[in-house]
PDB file of C-alpha atoms and ligand atoms in Angstrom:
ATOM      1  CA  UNK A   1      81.311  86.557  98.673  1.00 77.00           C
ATOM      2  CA  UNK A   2      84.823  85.734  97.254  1.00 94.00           C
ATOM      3  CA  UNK A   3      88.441  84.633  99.147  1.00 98.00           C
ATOM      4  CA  UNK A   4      91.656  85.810  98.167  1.00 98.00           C
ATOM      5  CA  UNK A   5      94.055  83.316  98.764  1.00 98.00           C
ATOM      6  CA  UNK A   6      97.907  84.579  99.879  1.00 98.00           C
ATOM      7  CA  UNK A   7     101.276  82.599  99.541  1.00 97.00           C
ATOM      8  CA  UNK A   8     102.448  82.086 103.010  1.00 97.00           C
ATOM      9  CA  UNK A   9     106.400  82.460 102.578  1.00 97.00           C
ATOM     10  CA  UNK A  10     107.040  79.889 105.476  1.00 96.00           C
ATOM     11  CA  UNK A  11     110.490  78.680 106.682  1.00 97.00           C
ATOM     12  CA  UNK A  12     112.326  77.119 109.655  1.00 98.00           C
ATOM     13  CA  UNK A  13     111.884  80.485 111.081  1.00 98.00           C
ATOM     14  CA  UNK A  14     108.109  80.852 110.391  1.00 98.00           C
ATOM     15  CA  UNK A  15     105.853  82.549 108.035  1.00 97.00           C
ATOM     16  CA  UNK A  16     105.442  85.617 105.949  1.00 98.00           C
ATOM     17  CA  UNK A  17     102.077  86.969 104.377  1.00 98.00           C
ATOM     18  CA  UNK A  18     102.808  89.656 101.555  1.00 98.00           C
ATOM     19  CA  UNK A  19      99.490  91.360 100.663  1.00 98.00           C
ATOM     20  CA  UNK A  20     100.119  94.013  97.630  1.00 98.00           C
ATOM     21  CA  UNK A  21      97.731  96.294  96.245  1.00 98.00           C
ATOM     22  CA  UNK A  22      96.275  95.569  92.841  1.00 98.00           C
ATOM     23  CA  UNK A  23      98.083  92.239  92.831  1.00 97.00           C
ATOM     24  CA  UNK A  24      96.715  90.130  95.796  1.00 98.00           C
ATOM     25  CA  UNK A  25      93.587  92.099  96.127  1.00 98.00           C
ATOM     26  CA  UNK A  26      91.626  93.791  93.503  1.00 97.00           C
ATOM     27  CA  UNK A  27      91.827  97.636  94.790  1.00 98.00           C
ATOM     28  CA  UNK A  28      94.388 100.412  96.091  1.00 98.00           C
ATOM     29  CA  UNK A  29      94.432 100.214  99.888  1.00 98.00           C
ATOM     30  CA  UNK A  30      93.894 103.526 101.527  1.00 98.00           C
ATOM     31  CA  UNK A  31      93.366 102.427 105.071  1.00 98.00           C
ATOM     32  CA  UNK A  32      94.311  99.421 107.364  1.00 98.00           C
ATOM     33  CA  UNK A  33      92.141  99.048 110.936  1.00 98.00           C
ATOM     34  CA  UNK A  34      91.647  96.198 113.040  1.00 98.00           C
ATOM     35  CA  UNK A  35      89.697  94.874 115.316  1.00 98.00           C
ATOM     36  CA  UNK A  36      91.247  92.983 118.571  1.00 98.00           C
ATOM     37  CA  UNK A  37      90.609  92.050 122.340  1.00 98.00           C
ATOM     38  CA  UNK A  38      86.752  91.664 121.409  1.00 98.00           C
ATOM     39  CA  UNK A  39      84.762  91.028 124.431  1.00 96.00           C
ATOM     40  CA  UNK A  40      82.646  87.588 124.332  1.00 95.00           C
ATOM     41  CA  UNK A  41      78.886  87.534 122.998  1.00 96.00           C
ATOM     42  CA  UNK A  42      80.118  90.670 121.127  1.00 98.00           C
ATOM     43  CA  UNK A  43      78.426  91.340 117.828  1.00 98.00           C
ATOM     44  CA  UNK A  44      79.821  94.060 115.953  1.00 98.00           C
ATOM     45  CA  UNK A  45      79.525  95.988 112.339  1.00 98.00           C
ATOM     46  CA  UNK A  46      75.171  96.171 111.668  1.00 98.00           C
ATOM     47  CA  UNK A  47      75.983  98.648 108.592  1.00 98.00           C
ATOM     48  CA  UNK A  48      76.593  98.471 104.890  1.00 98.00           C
ATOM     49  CA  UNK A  49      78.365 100.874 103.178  1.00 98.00           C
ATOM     50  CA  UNK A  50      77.582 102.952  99.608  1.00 97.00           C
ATOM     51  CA  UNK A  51      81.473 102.811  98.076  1.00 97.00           C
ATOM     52  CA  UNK A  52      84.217 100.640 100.132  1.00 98.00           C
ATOM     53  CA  UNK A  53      86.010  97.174  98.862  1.00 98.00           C
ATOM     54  CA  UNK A  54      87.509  95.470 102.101  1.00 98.00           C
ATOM     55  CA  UNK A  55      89.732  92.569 102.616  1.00 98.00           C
ATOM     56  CA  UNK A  56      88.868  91.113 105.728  1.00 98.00           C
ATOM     57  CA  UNK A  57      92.180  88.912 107.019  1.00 98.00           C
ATOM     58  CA  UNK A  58      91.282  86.839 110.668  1.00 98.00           C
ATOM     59  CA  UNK A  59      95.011  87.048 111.200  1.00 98.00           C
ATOM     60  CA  UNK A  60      94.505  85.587 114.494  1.00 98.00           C
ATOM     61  CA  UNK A  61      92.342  83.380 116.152  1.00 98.00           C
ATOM     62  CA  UNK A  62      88.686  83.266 114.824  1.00 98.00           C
ATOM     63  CA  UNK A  63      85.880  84.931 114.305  1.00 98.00           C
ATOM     64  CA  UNK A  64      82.265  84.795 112.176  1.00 98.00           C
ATOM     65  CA  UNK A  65      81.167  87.041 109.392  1.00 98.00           C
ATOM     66  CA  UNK A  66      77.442  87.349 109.011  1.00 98.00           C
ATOM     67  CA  UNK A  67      76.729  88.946 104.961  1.00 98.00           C
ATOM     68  CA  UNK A  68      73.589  90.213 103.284  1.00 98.00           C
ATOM     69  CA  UNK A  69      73.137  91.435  99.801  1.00 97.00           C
ATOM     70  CA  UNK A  70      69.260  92.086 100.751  1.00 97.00           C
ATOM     71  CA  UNK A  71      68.347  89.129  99.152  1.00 96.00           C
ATOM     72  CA  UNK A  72      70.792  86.370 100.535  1.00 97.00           C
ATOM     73  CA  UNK A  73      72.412  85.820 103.072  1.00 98.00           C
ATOM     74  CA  UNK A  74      75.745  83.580 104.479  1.00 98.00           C
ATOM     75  CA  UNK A  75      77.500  82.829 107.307  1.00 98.00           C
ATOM     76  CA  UNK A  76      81.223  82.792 107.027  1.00 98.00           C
ATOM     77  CA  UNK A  77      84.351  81.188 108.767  1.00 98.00           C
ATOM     78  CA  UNK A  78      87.487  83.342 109.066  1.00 98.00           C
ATOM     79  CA  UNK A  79      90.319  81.697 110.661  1.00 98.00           C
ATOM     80  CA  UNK A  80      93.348  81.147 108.147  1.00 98.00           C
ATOM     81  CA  UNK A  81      96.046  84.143 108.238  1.00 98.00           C
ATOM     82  CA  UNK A  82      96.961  83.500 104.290  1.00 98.00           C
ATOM     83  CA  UNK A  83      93.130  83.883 103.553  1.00 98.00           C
ATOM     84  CA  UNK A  84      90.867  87.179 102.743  1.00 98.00           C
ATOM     85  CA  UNK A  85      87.639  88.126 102.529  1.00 98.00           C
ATOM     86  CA  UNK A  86      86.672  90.221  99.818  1.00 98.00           C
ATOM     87  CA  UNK A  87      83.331  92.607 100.900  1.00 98.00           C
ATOM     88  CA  UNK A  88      81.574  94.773  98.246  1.00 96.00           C
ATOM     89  CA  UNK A  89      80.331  97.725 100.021  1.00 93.00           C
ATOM     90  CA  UNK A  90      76.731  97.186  99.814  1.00 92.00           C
ATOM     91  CA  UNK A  91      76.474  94.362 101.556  1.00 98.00           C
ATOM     92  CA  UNK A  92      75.482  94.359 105.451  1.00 98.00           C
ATOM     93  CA  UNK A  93      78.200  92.799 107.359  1.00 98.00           C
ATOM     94  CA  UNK A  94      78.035  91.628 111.257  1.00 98.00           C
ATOM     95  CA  UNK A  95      80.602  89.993 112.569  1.00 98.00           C
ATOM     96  CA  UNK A  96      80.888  87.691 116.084  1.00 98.00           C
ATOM     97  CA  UNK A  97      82.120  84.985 117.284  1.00 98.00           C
ATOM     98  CA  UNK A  98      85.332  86.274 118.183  1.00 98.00           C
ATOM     99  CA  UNK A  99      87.792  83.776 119.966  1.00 98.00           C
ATOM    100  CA  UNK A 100      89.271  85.718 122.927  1.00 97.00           C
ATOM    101  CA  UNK A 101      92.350  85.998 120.984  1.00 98.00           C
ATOM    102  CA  UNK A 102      91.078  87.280 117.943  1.00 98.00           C
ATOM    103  CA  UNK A 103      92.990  89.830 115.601  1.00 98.00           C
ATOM    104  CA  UNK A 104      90.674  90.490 112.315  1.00 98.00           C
ATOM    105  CA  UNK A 105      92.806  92.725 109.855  1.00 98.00           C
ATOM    106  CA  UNK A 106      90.813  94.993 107.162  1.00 98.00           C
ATOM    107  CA  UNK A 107      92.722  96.280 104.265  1.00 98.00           C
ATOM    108  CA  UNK A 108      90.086  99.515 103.150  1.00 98.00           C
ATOM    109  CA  UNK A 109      89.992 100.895  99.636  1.00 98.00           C
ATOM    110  CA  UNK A 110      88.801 104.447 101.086  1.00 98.00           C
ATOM    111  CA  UNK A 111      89.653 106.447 103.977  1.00 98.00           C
ATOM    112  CA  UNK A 112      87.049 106.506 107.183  1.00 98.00           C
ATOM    113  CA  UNK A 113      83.713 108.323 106.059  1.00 98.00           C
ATOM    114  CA  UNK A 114      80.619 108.141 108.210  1.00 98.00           C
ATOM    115  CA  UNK A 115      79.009 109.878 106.001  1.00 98.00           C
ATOM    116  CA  UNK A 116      79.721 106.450 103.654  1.00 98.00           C
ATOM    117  CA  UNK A 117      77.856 104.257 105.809  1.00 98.00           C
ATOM    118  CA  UNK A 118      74.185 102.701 105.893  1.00 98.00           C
ATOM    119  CA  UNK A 119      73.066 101.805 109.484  1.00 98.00           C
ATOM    120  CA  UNK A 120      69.608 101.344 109.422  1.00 98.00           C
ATOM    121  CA  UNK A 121      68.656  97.974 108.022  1.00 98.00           C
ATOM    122  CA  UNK A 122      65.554  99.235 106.125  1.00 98.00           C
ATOM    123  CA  UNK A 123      67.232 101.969 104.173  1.00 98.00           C
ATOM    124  CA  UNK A 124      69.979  99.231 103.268  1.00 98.00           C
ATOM    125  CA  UNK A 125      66.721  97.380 101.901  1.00 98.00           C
ATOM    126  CA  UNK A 126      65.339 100.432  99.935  1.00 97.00           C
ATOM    127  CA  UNK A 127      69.177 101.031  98.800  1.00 96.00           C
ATOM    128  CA  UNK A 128      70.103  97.899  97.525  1.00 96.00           C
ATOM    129  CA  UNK A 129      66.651  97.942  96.074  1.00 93.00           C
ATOM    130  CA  UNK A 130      67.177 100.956  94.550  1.00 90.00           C
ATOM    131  CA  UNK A 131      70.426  99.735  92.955  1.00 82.00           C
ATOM    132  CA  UNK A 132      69.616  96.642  91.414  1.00 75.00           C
ATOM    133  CA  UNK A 133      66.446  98.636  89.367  1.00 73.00           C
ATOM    134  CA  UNK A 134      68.948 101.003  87.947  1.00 65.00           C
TER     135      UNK A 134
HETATM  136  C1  LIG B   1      83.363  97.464 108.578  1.00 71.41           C
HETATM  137  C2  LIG B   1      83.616  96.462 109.645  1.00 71.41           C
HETATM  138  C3  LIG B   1      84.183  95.165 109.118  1.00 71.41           C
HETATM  139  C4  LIG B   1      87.668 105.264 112.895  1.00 71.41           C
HETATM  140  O1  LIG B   1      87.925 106.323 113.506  1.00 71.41           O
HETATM  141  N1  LIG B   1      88.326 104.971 111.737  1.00 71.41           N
HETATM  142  C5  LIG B   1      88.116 103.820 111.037  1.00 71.41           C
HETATM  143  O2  LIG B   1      88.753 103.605 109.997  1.00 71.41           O
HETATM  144  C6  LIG B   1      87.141 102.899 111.541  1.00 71.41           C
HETATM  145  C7  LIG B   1      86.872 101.601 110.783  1.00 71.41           C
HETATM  146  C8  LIG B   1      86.496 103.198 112.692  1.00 71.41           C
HETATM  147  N2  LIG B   1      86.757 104.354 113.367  1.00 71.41           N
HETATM  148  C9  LIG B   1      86.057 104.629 114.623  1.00 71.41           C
HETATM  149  C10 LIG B   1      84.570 104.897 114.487  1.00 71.41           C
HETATM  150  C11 LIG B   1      84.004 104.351 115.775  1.00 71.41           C
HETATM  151  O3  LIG B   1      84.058 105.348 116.766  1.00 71.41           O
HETATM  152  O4  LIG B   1      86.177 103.479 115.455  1.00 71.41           O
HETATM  153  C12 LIG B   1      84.991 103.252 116.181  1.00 71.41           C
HETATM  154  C13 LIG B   1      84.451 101.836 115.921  1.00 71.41           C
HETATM  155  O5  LIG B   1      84.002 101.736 114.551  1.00 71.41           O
HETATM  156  P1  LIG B   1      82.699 100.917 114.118  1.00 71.41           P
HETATM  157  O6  LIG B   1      81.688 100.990 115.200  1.00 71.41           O
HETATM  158  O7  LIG B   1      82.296 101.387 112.760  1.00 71.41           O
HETATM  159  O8  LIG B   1      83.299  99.427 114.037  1.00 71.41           O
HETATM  160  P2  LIG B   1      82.598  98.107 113.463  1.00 71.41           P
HETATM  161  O9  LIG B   1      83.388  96.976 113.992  1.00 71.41           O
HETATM  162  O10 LIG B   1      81.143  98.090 113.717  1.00 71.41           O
HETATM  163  O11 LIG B   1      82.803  98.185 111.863  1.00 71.41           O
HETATM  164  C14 LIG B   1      84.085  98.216 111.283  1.00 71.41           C
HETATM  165  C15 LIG B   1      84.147  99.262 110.160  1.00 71.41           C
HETATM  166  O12 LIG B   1      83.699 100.522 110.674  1.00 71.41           O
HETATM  167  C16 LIG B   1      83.309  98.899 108.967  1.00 71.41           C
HETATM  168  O13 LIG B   1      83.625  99.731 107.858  1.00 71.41           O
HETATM  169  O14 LIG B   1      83.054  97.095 107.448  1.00 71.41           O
HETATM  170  O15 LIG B   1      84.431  96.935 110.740  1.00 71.41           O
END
């Protein structure tokens, strides 16, 4: 788990987050998505994925990231605008704990692929299992 941290460009008017590609974050973005008006107790995500990098930006409000790299596991706290959340793609994400007003931003390094993701807990075991002995 790793945070980018962005320069907020604030003035009496308010403030400005730049986020560029291969600067701020270490990959090309190739899709932006977000996730808003979240209903409450909702817990969202259950998958890993084979090949995606993902910033994950709460740019509004808050919500809680739940990771696991099949061997460890962490609870995070996303609630700063100028602050990013760098996921590796196999690691099983859940997220929850949305406040009602909750905007969570995701900077992508692929385009959408279902065919790229691992929903079943088990196989993300055997996969990640898989990985690490070569
Ligand atoms: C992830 C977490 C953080 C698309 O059509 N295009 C897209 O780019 C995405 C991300 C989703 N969709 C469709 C597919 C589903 O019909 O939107 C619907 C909801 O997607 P999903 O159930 O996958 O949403 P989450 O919140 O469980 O997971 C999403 C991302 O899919 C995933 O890559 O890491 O947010």
């Amino acid at each position: 788990m790793q945070f980018y941290k962005f320069i907020p460009h604030g003035d009496e008017r308010g403030q400005l987050v730049a986020i560029e590609a291969l600067k701020d974050i270490p990959f090309e973005v190739k899709r932006v998505y977000y996730i808003y008006d979240t209903k409450e107790g909702v817990r969202r995500g259950f998958h890993a994925h084979k090949n995606l990098e993902q910033i994950l930006v709460c740019v509004h409000g808050s919500c809680k990231i739940h990771l696991d790299n099949g061997t460890q596991t962490e609870e995070v706290f996303l609630n700063k605008p100028d602050e990013g959340l760098y996921i590796t793609s196999d690691t099983w994400r859940e997220m929850y704990d949305f406040s009602p007003d909750a905007v969570l931003l995701v900077l992508a390094s692929e385009h959408y692929n279902e065919s790229d993701y691992i929903r079943n807990y088990d196989e993300f075991l055997k996969y990640v299992g898989e990985s690490k002995n070569g």
